[in-house]
PDB file of C-alpha atoms in Angstrom:
ATOM      1  CA  MET A   1     183.703 111.563 -86.213  1.00 53.00           C
ATOM      2  CA  LYS A   2     183.627 107.770 -86.395  1.00 53.00           C
ATOM      3  CA  THR A   3     184.837 107.518 -82.786  1.00 55.00           C
ATOM      4  CA  THR A   4     182.077 109.861 -81.597  1.00 53.00           C
ATOM      5  CA  PHE A   5     179.438 107.892 -83.479  1.00 48.00           C
ATOM      6  CA  LEU A   6     180.706 104.594 -82.072  1.00 46.00           C
ATOM      7  CA  LEU A   7     180.649 105.981 -78.532  1.00 45.00           C
ATOM      8  CA  PHE A   8     177.097 107.263 -79.040  1.00 49.00           C
ATOM      9  CA  PHE A   9     176.026 103.872 -80.393  1.00 43.00           C
ATOM     10  CA  LEU A  10     177.511 101.983 -77.426  1.00 45.00           C
ATOM     11  CA  ILE A  11     175.857 104.311 -74.916  1.00 48.00           C
ATOM     12  CA  ALA A  12     172.506 104.013 -76.703  1.00 45.00           C
ATOM     13  CA  ALA A  13     172.779 100.213 -76.784  1.00 45.00           C
ATOM     14  CA  SER A  14     173.564 100.113 -73.069  1.00 49.00           C
ATOM     15  CA  LEU A  15     170.639 102.363 -72.191  1.00 50.00           C
ATOM     16  CA  SER A  16     168.371 100.231 -74.356  1.00 53.00           C
ATOM     17  CA  SER A  17     169.350  97.033 -72.534  1.00 58.00           C
ATOM     18  CA  LEU A  18     168.677  98.658 -69.160  1.00 64.00           C
ATOM     19  CA  ALA A  19     165.307  99.953 -70.344  1.00 68.00           C
ATOM     20  CA  GLN A  20     164.233  96.514 -71.498  1.00 86.00           C
ATOM     21  CA  VAL A  21     165.292  94.480 -68.459  1.00 97.00           C
ATOM     22  CA  GLU A  22     162.643  93.699 -65.844  1.00 98.00           C
ATOM     23  CA  PHE A  23     163.106  93.701 -62.081  1.00 98.00           C
ATOM     24  CA  VAL A  24     161.810  90.941 -59.830  1.00 98.00           C
ATOM     25  CA  GLY A  25     161.579  91.571 -56.097  1.00 98.00           C
ATOM     26  CA  HIS A  26     163.375  88.727 -54.310  1.00 98.00           C
ATOM     27  CA  ARG A  27     160.887  87.432 -51.734  1.00 98.00           C
ATOM     28  CA  GLY A  28     159.194  90.781 -52.228  1.00 98.00           C
ATOM     29  CA  ALA A  29     160.996  93.957 -51.229  1.00 98.00           C
ATOM     30  CA  SER A  30     163.002  91.904 -48.770  1.00 98.00           C
ATOM     31  CA  TYR A  31     165.687  94.520 -48.100  1.00 98.00           C
ATOM     32  CA  LEU A  32     163.028  96.644 -46.404  1.00 98.00           C
ATOM     33  CA  ALA A  33     160.230  94.261 -45.416  1.00 98.00           C
ATOM     34  CA  PRO A  34     160.042  90.734 -43.959  1.00 98.00           C
ATOM     35  CA  GLU A  35     160.614  88.291 -46.810  1.00 98.00           C
ATOM     36  CA  ASN A  36     157.815  86.149 -48.208  1.00 98.00           C
ATOM     37  CA  THR A  37     155.029  88.093 -46.521  1.00 98.00           C
ATOM     38  CA  VAL A  38     152.055  89.910 -47.986  1.00 98.00           C
ATOM     39  CA  ALA A  39     153.589  93.190 -46.829  1.00 98.00           C
ATOM     40  CA  SER A  40     156.859  92.462 -48.619  1.00 98.00           C
ATOM     41  CA  ALA A  41     155.129  91.404 -51.835  1.00 98.00           C
ATOM     42  CA  LYS A  42     152.912  94.481 -51.907  1.00 98.00           C
ATOM     43  CA  LEU A  43     155.857  96.776 -51.186  1.00 98.00           C
ATOM     44  CA  GLY A  44     157.861  95.200 -53.989  1.00 98.00           C
ATOM     45  CA  TRP A  45     155.181  95.993 -56.533  1.00 98.00           C
ATOM     46  CA  GLU A  46     154.596  99.458 -55.054  1.00 98.00           C
ATOM     47  CA  LEU A  47     158.295 100.243 -55.463  1.00 98.00           C
ATOM     48  CA  GLY A  48     158.137  99.416 -59.159  1.00 96.00           C
ATOM     49  CA  ALA A  49     159.065  95.737 -59.400  1.00 98.00           C
ATOM     50  CA  ASP A  50     157.636  94.146 -62.530  1.00 98.00           C
ATOM     51  CA  GLY A  51     157.322  90.882 -60.662  1.00 98.00           C
ATOM     52  CA  VAL A  52     157.660  89.585 -57.121  1.00 98.00           C
ATOM     53  CA  GLU A  53     159.152  86.192 -56.261  1.00 99.00           C
ATOM     54  CA  ILE A  54     157.998  83.955 -53.410  1.00 99.00           C
ATOM     55  CA  ASP A  55     158.944  80.467 -52.195  1.00 99.00           C
ATOM     56  CA  ILE A  56     156.313  77.850 -51.444  1.00 99.00           C
ATOM     57  CA  TYR A  57     155.872  74.681 -49.387  1.00 98.00           C
ATOM     58  CA  LEU A  58     152.963  72.294 -48.884  1.00 98.00           C
ATOM     59  CA  THR A  59     151.727  71.656 -45.332  1.00 98.00           C
ATOM     60  CA  PRO A  60     150.376  68.285 -44.064  1.00 98.00           C
ATOM     61  CA  ASP A  61     146.826  69.689 -44.176  1.00 98.00           C
ATOM     62  CA  ASN A  62     147.253  70.465 -47.869  1.00 98.00           C
ATOM     63  CA  ARG A  63     147.722  74.222 -47.725  1.00 98.00           C
ATOM     64  CA  ILE A  64     150.427  76.114 -49.592  1.00 99.00           C
ATOM     65  CA  VAL A  65     152.412  78.650 -47.586  1.00 99.00           C
ATOM     66  CA  ALA A  66     155.037  81.185 -48.640  1.00 99.00           C
ATOM     67  CA  ILE A  67     158.344  80.764 -46.823  1.00 98.00           C
ATOM     68  CA  HIS A  68     161.909  80.193 -47.995  1.00 98.00           C
ATOM     69  CA  ASP A  69     163.382  77.982 -45.307  1.00 98.00           C
ATOM     70  CA  LYS A  70     162.148  74.492 -44.548  1.00 98.00           C
ATOM     71  CA  ASN A  71     162.384  75.485 -40.877  1.00 98.00           C
ATOM     72  CA  THR A  72     160.572  78.518 -39.444  1.00 98.00           C
ATOM     73  CA  LYS A  73     163.302  79.404 -36.910  1.00 98.00           C
ATOM     74  CA  ARG A  74     165.110  82.152 -38.829  1.00 98.00           C
ATOM     75  CA  THR A  75     162.078  84.258 -39.688  1.00 98.00           C
ATOM     76  CA  THR A  76     159.731  83.535 -36.769  1.00 98.00           C
ATOM     77  CA  GLY A  77     161.916  82.488 -33.845  1.00 98.00           C
ATOM     78  CA  ALA A  78     159.865  79.300 -33.438  1.00 98.00           C
ATOM     79  CA  ASP A  79     161.345  75.935 -34.370  1.00 98.00           C
ATOM     80  CA  HIS A  80     158.990  74.124 -36.764  1.00 98.00           C
ATOM     81  CA  ILE A  81     159.556  72.031 -39.894  1.00 98.00           C
ATOM     82  CA  VAL A  82     157.173  73.520 -42.448  1.00 98.00           C
ATOM     83  CA  PRO A  83     156.198  70.325 -44.337  1.00 98.00           C
ATOM     84  CA  GLU A  84     155.518  68.628 -40.981  1.00 98.00           C
ATOM     85  CA  THR A  85     153.487  71.417 -39.352  1.00 98.00           C
ATOM     86  CA  SER A  86     149.809  72.210 -39.887  1.00 98.00           C
ATOM     87  CA  SER A  87     148.914  75.521 -41.450  1.00 98.00           C
ATOM     88  CA  LYS A  88     146.934  76.351 -38.300  1.00 98.00           C
ATOM     89  CA  GLU A  89     150.115  76.168 -36.223  1.00 98.00           C
ATOM     90  CA  LEU A  90     152.201  78.026 -38.804  1.00 98.00           C
ATOM     91  CA  ARG A  91     149.664  80.854 -38.929  1.00 98.00           C
ATOM     92  CA  LYS A  92     150.115  81.466 -35.194  1.00 98.00           C
ATOM     93  CA  LEU A  93     153.727  82.514 -35.772  1.00 98.00           C
ATOM     94  CA  ASP A  94     154.939  86.087 -36.207  1.00 98.00           C
ATOM     95  CA  ALA A  95     156.874  86.345 -39.474  1.00 98.00           C
ATOM     96  CA  GLY A  96     157.390  90.108 -39.394  1.00 98.00           C
ATOM     97  CA  LYS A  97     158.804  91.236 -36.070  1.00 98.00           C
ATOM     98  CA  TRP A  98     162.278  89.838 -36.734  1.00 98.00           C
ATOM     99  CA  LYS A  99     162.715  92.350 -39.554  1.00 98.00           C
ATOM    100  CA  ASP A 100     161.205  95.450 -37.946  1.00 97.00           C
ATOM    101  CA  GLU A 101     158.835  96.143 -35.062  1.00 98.00           C
ATOM    102  CA  LYS A 102     156.425  97.857 -37.451  1.00 98.00           C
ATOM    103  CA  TYR A 103     155.818  94.491 -39.123  1.00 98.00           C
ATOM    104  CA  THR A 104     154.853  92.756 -35.883  1.00 98.00           C
ATOM    105  CA  GLY A 105     151.959  90.369 -36.485  1.00 98.00           C
ATOM    106  CA  GLU A 106     152.743  89.697 -40.139  1.00 98.00           C
ATOM    107  CA  LYS A 107     151.859  86.064 -40.814  1.00 98.00           C
ATOM    108  CA  ILE A 108     153.347  83.335 -42.954  1.00 98.00           C
ATOM    109  CA  PRO A 109     150.952  83.807 -45.856  1.00 98.00           C
ATOM    110  CA  PHE A 110     148.899  81.346 -47.809  1.00 98.00           C
ATOM    111  CA  VAL A 111     149.674  81.442 -51.518  1.00 98.00           C
ATOM    112  CA  GLU A 112     146.082  82.575 -52.095  1.00 98.00           C
ATOM    113  CA  GLU A 113     146.806  85.812 -50.201  1.00 98.00           C
ATOM    114  CA  ILE A 114     149.794  86.621 -52.385  1.00 98.00           C
ATOM    115  CA  LEU A 115     147.890  85.780 -55.559  1.00 98.00           C
ATOM    116  CA  LYS A 116     145.068  88.089 -54.501  1.00 98.00           C
ATOM    117  CA  ALA A 117     147.546  90.943 -54.020  1.00 98.00           C
ATOM    118  CA  ILE A 118     148.989  90.855 -57.578  1.00 98.00           C
ATOM    119  CA  PRO A 119     148.291  94.257 -59.176  1.00 98.00           C
ATOM    120  CA  LYS A 120     147.121  94.669 -62.730  1.00 97.00           C
ATOM    121  CA  ASN A 121     149.963  94.441 -65.272  1.00 97.00           C
ATOM    122  CA  LYS A 122     152.332  92.871 -62.709  1.00 98.00           C
ATOM    123  CA  TYR A 123     153.257  89.248 -62.110  1.00 98.00           C
ATOM    124  CA  LEU A 124     154.142  86.740 -59.417  1.00 99.00           C
ATOM    125  CA  VAL A 125     157.090  84.348 -59.656  1.00 99.00           C
ATOM    126  CA  ILE A 126     156.549  81.178 -57.649  1.00 99.00           C
ATOM    127  CA  GLU A 127     159.606  79.178 -56.636  1.00 99.00           C
ATOM    128  CA  ILE A 128     158.577  75.604 -55.915  1.00 98.00           C
ATOM    129  CA  LYS A 129     160.577  74.301 -52.948  1.00 98.00           C
ATOM    130  CA  THR A 130     158.947  70.861 -52.971  1.00 98.00           C
ATOM    131  CA  GLY A 131     158.556  67.955 -55.333  1.00 97.00           C
ATOM    132  CA  PRO A 132     155.709  67.655 -57.866  1.00 97.00           C
ATOM    133  CA  GLU A 133     153.280  66.559 -55.136  1.00 98.00           C
ATOM    134  CA  ILE A 134     152.331  70.209 -54.644  1.00 98.00           C
ATOM    135  CA  MET A 135     150.917  70.579 -58.178  1.00 98.00           C
ATOM    136  CA  PRO A 136     147.261  69.564 -57.652  1.00 98.00           C
ATOM    137  CA  THR A 137     146.832  72.008 -54.763  1.00 98.00           C
ATOM    138  CA  LEU A 138     148.733  74.718 -56.596  1.00 98.00           C
ATOM    139  CA  LYS A 139     146.590  74.310 -59.708  1.00 98.00           C
ATOM    140  CA  LYS A 140     143.427  74.720 -57.652  1.00 98.00           C
ATOM    141  CA  ALA A 141     144.697  77.846 -55.891  1.00 98.00           C
ATOM    142  CA  ILE A 142     145.831  79.531 -59.087  1.00 98.00           C
ATOM    143  CA  LYS A 143     142.673  78.664 -60.998  1.00 98.00           C
ATOM    144  CA  LYS A 144     140.506  79.997 -58.181  1.00 98.00           C
ATOM    145  CA  SER A 145     142.517  83.241 -58.032  1.00 98.00           C
ATOM    146  CA  GLY A 146     141.646  84.144 -61.614  1.00 98.00           C
ATOM    147  CA  LYS A 147     145.210  85.374 -62.081  1.00 98.00           C
ATOM    148  CA  ALA A 148     146.785  82.431 -63.856  1.00 98.00           C
ATOM    149  CA  LYS A 149     148.076  84.670 -66.649  1.00 98.00           C
ATOM    150  CA  GLN A 150     150.077  86.670 -64.097  1.00 98.00           C
ATOM    151  CA  VAL A 151     152.093  83.763 -62.702  1.00 99.00           C
ATOM    152  CA  LYS A 152     155.504  82.369 -63.657  1.00 99.00           C
ATOM    153  CA  PHE A 153     157.325  79.380 -62.133  1.00 99.00           C
ATOM    154  CA  ILE A 154     160.896  78.587 -61.123  1.00 99.00           C
ATOM    155  CA  ALA A 155     162.487  75.598 -59.378  1.00 98.00           C
ATOM    156  CA  PHE A 156     165.897  74.061 -58.737  1.00 98.00           C
ATOM    157  CA  GLU A 157     164.489  70.540 -58.732  1.00 98.00           C
ATOM    158  CA  TRP A 158     164.284  69.368 -62.328  1.00 98.00           C
ATOM    159  CA  GLU A 159     161.240  67.147 -61.877  1.00 98.00           C
ATOM    160  CA  SER A 160     159.340  69.989 -60.205  1.00 98.00           C
ATOM    161  CA  ILE A 161     159.875  72.506 -62.993  1.00 98.00           C
ATOM    162  CA  VAL A 162     159.076  69.930 -65.686  1.00 98.00           C
ATOM    163  CA  GLU A 163     155.845  69.047 -63.891  1.00 98.00           C
ATOM    164  CA  ALA A 164     155.047  72.740 -63.466  1.00 98.00           C
ATOM    165  CA  HIS A 165     155.380  73.176 -67.231  1.00 98.00           C
ATOM    166  CA  LYS A 166     153.037  70.228 -67.789  1.00 98.00           C
ATOM    167  CA  ALA A 167     150.525  71.535 -65.244  1.00 98.00           C
ATOM    168  CA  PHE A 168     150.716  75.117 -66.541  1.00 98.00           C
ATOM    169  CA  PRO A 169     151.615  74.818 -70.254  1.00 98.00           C
ATOM    170  CA  ASN A 170     150.682  78.445 -70.955  1.00 98.00           C
ATOM    171  CA  ASN A 171     152.872  79.882 -68.189  1.00 98.00           C
ATOM    172  CA  ASP A 172     156.583  80.707 -68.318  1.00 98.00           C
ATOM    173  CA  CYS A 173     158.729  78.144 -66.475  1.00 99.00           C
ATOM    174  CA  TYR A 174     162.436  78.560 -65.697  1.00 99.00           C
ATOM    175  CA  TRP A 175     164.928  76.061 -64.317  1.00 99.00           C
ATOM    176  CA  LEU A 176     167.111  77.453 -61.522  1.00 99.00           C
ATOM    177  CA  THR A 177     170.816  76.731 -61.114  1.00 98.00           C
ATOM    178  CA  SER A 178     173.945  78.250 -59.635  1.00 98.00           C
ATOM    179  CA  VAL A 179     176.392  75.669 -61.002  1.00 98.00           C
ATOM    180  CA  ASP A 180     178.011  76.328 -64.356  1.00 98.00           C
ATOM    181  CA  LYS A 181     178.703  72.692 -65.238  1.00 98.00           C
ATOM    182  CA  ASP A 182     175.081  71.813 -64.470  1.00 98.00           C
ATOM    183  CA  LEU A 183     173.862  74.641 -66.684  1.00 98.00           C
ATOM    184  CA  LYS A 184     176.010  73.483 -69.579  1.00 98.00           C
ATOM    185  CA  ALA A 185     174.881  69.878 -69.097  1.00 98.00           C
ATOM    186  CA  LYS A 186     171.180  70.696 -68.811  1.00 98.00           C
ATOM    187  CA  ILE A 187     170.559  73.683 -71.063  1.00 98.00           C
ATOM    188  CA  ASN A 188     169.751  71.619 -74.159  1.00 98.00           C
ATOM    189  CA  GLU A 189     167.219  69.608 -72.169  1.00 98.00           C
ATOM    190  CA  CYS A 190     165.603  72.843 -70.955  1.00 98.00           C
ATOM    191  CA  ALA A 191     164.879  73.708 -74.562  1.00 98.00           C
ATOM    192  CA  ALA A 192     163.858  70.173 -75.470  1.00 98.00           C
ATOM    193  CA  VAL A 193     161.130  69.954 -72.805  1.00 98.00           C
ATOM    194  CA  GLY A 194     159.778  73.387 -73.684  1.00 98.00           C
ATOM    195  CA  LEU A 195     160.841  75.543 -70.746  1.00 98.00           C
ATOM    196  CA  LYS A 196     160.802  79.292 -71.305  1.00 98.00           C
ATOM    197  CA  GLY A 197     164.349  79.613 -70.063  1.00 98.00           C
ATOM    198  CA  VAL A 198     166.846  79.424 -67.219  1.00 99.00           C
ATOM    199  CA  ASP A 199     167.182  81.507 -64.069  1.00 99.00           C
ATOM    200  CA  VAL A 200     170.797  81.527 -62.922  1.00 99.00           C
ATOM    201  CA  ASN A 201     173.095  82.977 -60.314  1.00 98.00           C
ATOM    202  CA  SER A 202     174.429  86.179 -61.849  1.00 98.00           C
ATOM    203  CA  LYS A 203     177.995  84.799 -61.867  1.00 98.00           C
ATOM    204  CA  LEU A 204     176.817  82.381 -64.584  1.00 98.00           C
ATOM    205  CA  VAL A 205     175.821  85.248 -66.878  1.00 98.00           C
ATOM    206  CA  THR A 206     178.709  85.093 -69.344  1.00 98.00           C
ATOM    207  CA  SER A 207     178.939  85.693 -73.069  1.00 98.00           C
ATOM    208  CA  GLU A 208     179.309  81.948 -73.657  1.00 98.00           C
ATOM    209  CA  ASN A 209     176.256  80.985 -71.623  1.00 98.00           C
ATOM    210  CA  MET A 210     174.160  83.784 -73.099  1.00 98.00           C
ATOM    211  CA  ASP A 211     175.117  82.723 -76.629  1.00 98.00           C
ATOM    212  CA  ASN A 212     174.195  79.108 -75.870  1.00 98.00           C
ATOM    213  CA  ALA A 213     170.816  80.153 -74.495  1.00 98.00           C
ATOM    214  CA  LYS A 214     170.117  82.414 -77.463  1.00 98.00           C
ATOM    215  CA  LYS A 215     170.919  79.639 -79.954  1.00 98.00           C
ATOM    216  CA  LEU A 216     168.395  77.416 -78.175  1.00 98.00           C
ATOM    217  CA  GLY A 217     165.752  80.125 -78.026  1.00 98.00           C
ATOM    218  CA  LEU A 218     165.882  80.264 -74.242  1.00 98.00           C
ATOM    219  CA  ASP A 219     165.275  83.320 -72.099  1.00 98.00           C
ATOM    220  CA  VAL A 220     167.734  84.087 -69.276  1.00 98.00           C
ATOM    221  CA  TRP A 221     166.961  85.559 -65.863  1.00 99.00           C
ATOM    222  CA  CYS A 222     169.450  85.995 -63.036  1.00 98.00           C
ATOM    223  CA  TRP A 223     169.639  86.416 -59.244  1.00 98.00           C
ATOM    224  CA  THR A 224     170.267  87.919 -56.696  1.00 98.00           C
ATOM    225  CA  VAL A 225     171.679  91.276 -57.802  1.00 98.00           C
ATOM    226  CA  ASP A 226     171.796  94.317 -55.510  1.00 98.00           C
ATOM    227  CA  SER A 227     174.790  96.030 -57.126  1.00 97.00           C
ATOM    228  CA  PRO A 228     174.151  98.617 -59.881  1.00 97.00           C
ATOM    229  CA  GLU A 229     177.428  97.637 -61.546  1.00 97.00           C
ATOM    230  CA  GLU A 230     176.469  93.956 -61.659  1.00 98.00           C
ATOM    231  CA  ALA A 231     172.962  94.808 -62.828  1.00 97.00           C
ATOM    232  CA  LYS A 232     174.369  96.840 -65.701  1.00 96.00           C
ATOM    233  CA  ARG A 233     176.797  94.051 -66.619  1.00 97.00           C
ATOM    234  CA  VAL A 234     174.141  91.335 -66.854  1.00 98.00           C
ATOM    235  CA  ALA A 235     171.690  93.662 -68.606  1.00 96.00           C
ATOM    236  CA  ASP A 236     174.313  94.482 -71.235  1.00 96.00           C
ATOM    237  CA  LEU A 237     174.851  90.758 -71.776  1.00 97.00           C
ATOM    238  CA  GLY A 238     171.158  90.323 -72.470  1.00 97.00           C
ATOM    239  CA  VAL A 239     169.309  88.961 -69.432  1.00 98.00           C
ATOM    240  CA  SER A 240     165.637  89.856 -69.545  1.00 98.00           C
ATOM    241  CA  ALA A 241     164.991  89.945 -65.789  1.00 98.00           C
ATOM    242  CA  ILE A 242     167.060  90.653 -62.686  1.00 98.00           C
ATOM    243  CA  THR A 243     165.979  89.366 -59.291  1.00 98.00           C
ATOM    244  CA  THR A 244     166.924  91.748 -56.493  1.00 98.00           C
ATOM    245  CA  ASN A 245     166.238  92.422 -52.824  1.00 98.00           C
ATOM    246  CA  ARG A 246     165.994  96.137 -53.694  1.00 98.00           C
ATOM    247  CA  PRO A 247     163.822  96.480 -56.815  1.00 97.00           C
ATOM    248  CA  GLY A 248     162.894 100.147 -56.420  1.00 95.00           C
ATOM    249  CA  TRP A 249     166.343 101.334 -55.403  1.00 96.00           C
ATOM    250  CA  LEU A 250     168.178  99.329 -58.066  1.00 97.00           C
ATOM    251  CA  ARG A 251     165.944 100.599 -60.858  1.00 92.00           C
ATOM    252  CA  GLU A 252     166.577 104.178 -59.713  1.00 92.00           C
ATOM    253  CA  GLN A 253     170.367 103.609 -59.670  1.00 91.00           C
ATOM    254  CA  LEU A 254     170.319 102.535 -63.280  1.00 87.00           C
ATOM    255  CA  LYS A 255     168.352 105.492 -64.640  1.00 82.00           C
TER     256      LYS A 255
END
């Protein structure tokens, strides 16, 4: 009888952790659609992602564009350095065709276009790929969108995420890392400066690291998980959000 009860309790606890975890579409629904485009972001939310993540850079003419790489070659075929190229030139590029012919003509989007697309009760995760110099322009864009409450921030660069927290004190900010020794060295400082939490490579989701975060009152997200087994493992350990290229599919696998 005790064994049956214990088994029931463990199953219930596991199902509860899966029910509570949120799914963030990595660069949108990037398994199916061209990453960091309006189409990919919209599809991510349509497929059930709680949030969609994008990467941003600042152009020389002071516009913010969504793209992961510093160079446009991989996703457009054209060889341009994003921070050195005007938004007018970047907007001429095709950022969709490389993924699928049906996305031909998809542009490198302005952050304003992604902000506008956020559905009610969903959120956007903005990964800052630059230094703090982007903050004034980013503040203007987010304020103008009227969707400030639906935005969260992440960054690998420490100064950038600290400045994001200062610029947006009411928004959740997470420091990104994939290095265990860096996490252990920096996690106390994350709490001290008032960050919401850390967003780590899923391999860093261990009982020890989760316990440390919990003691400091820090939330833990992880990336990039496309395996149901790995998603279940990190959910059971207590992460609150999983970033994935396949938000709709992964959620279905865990039901």
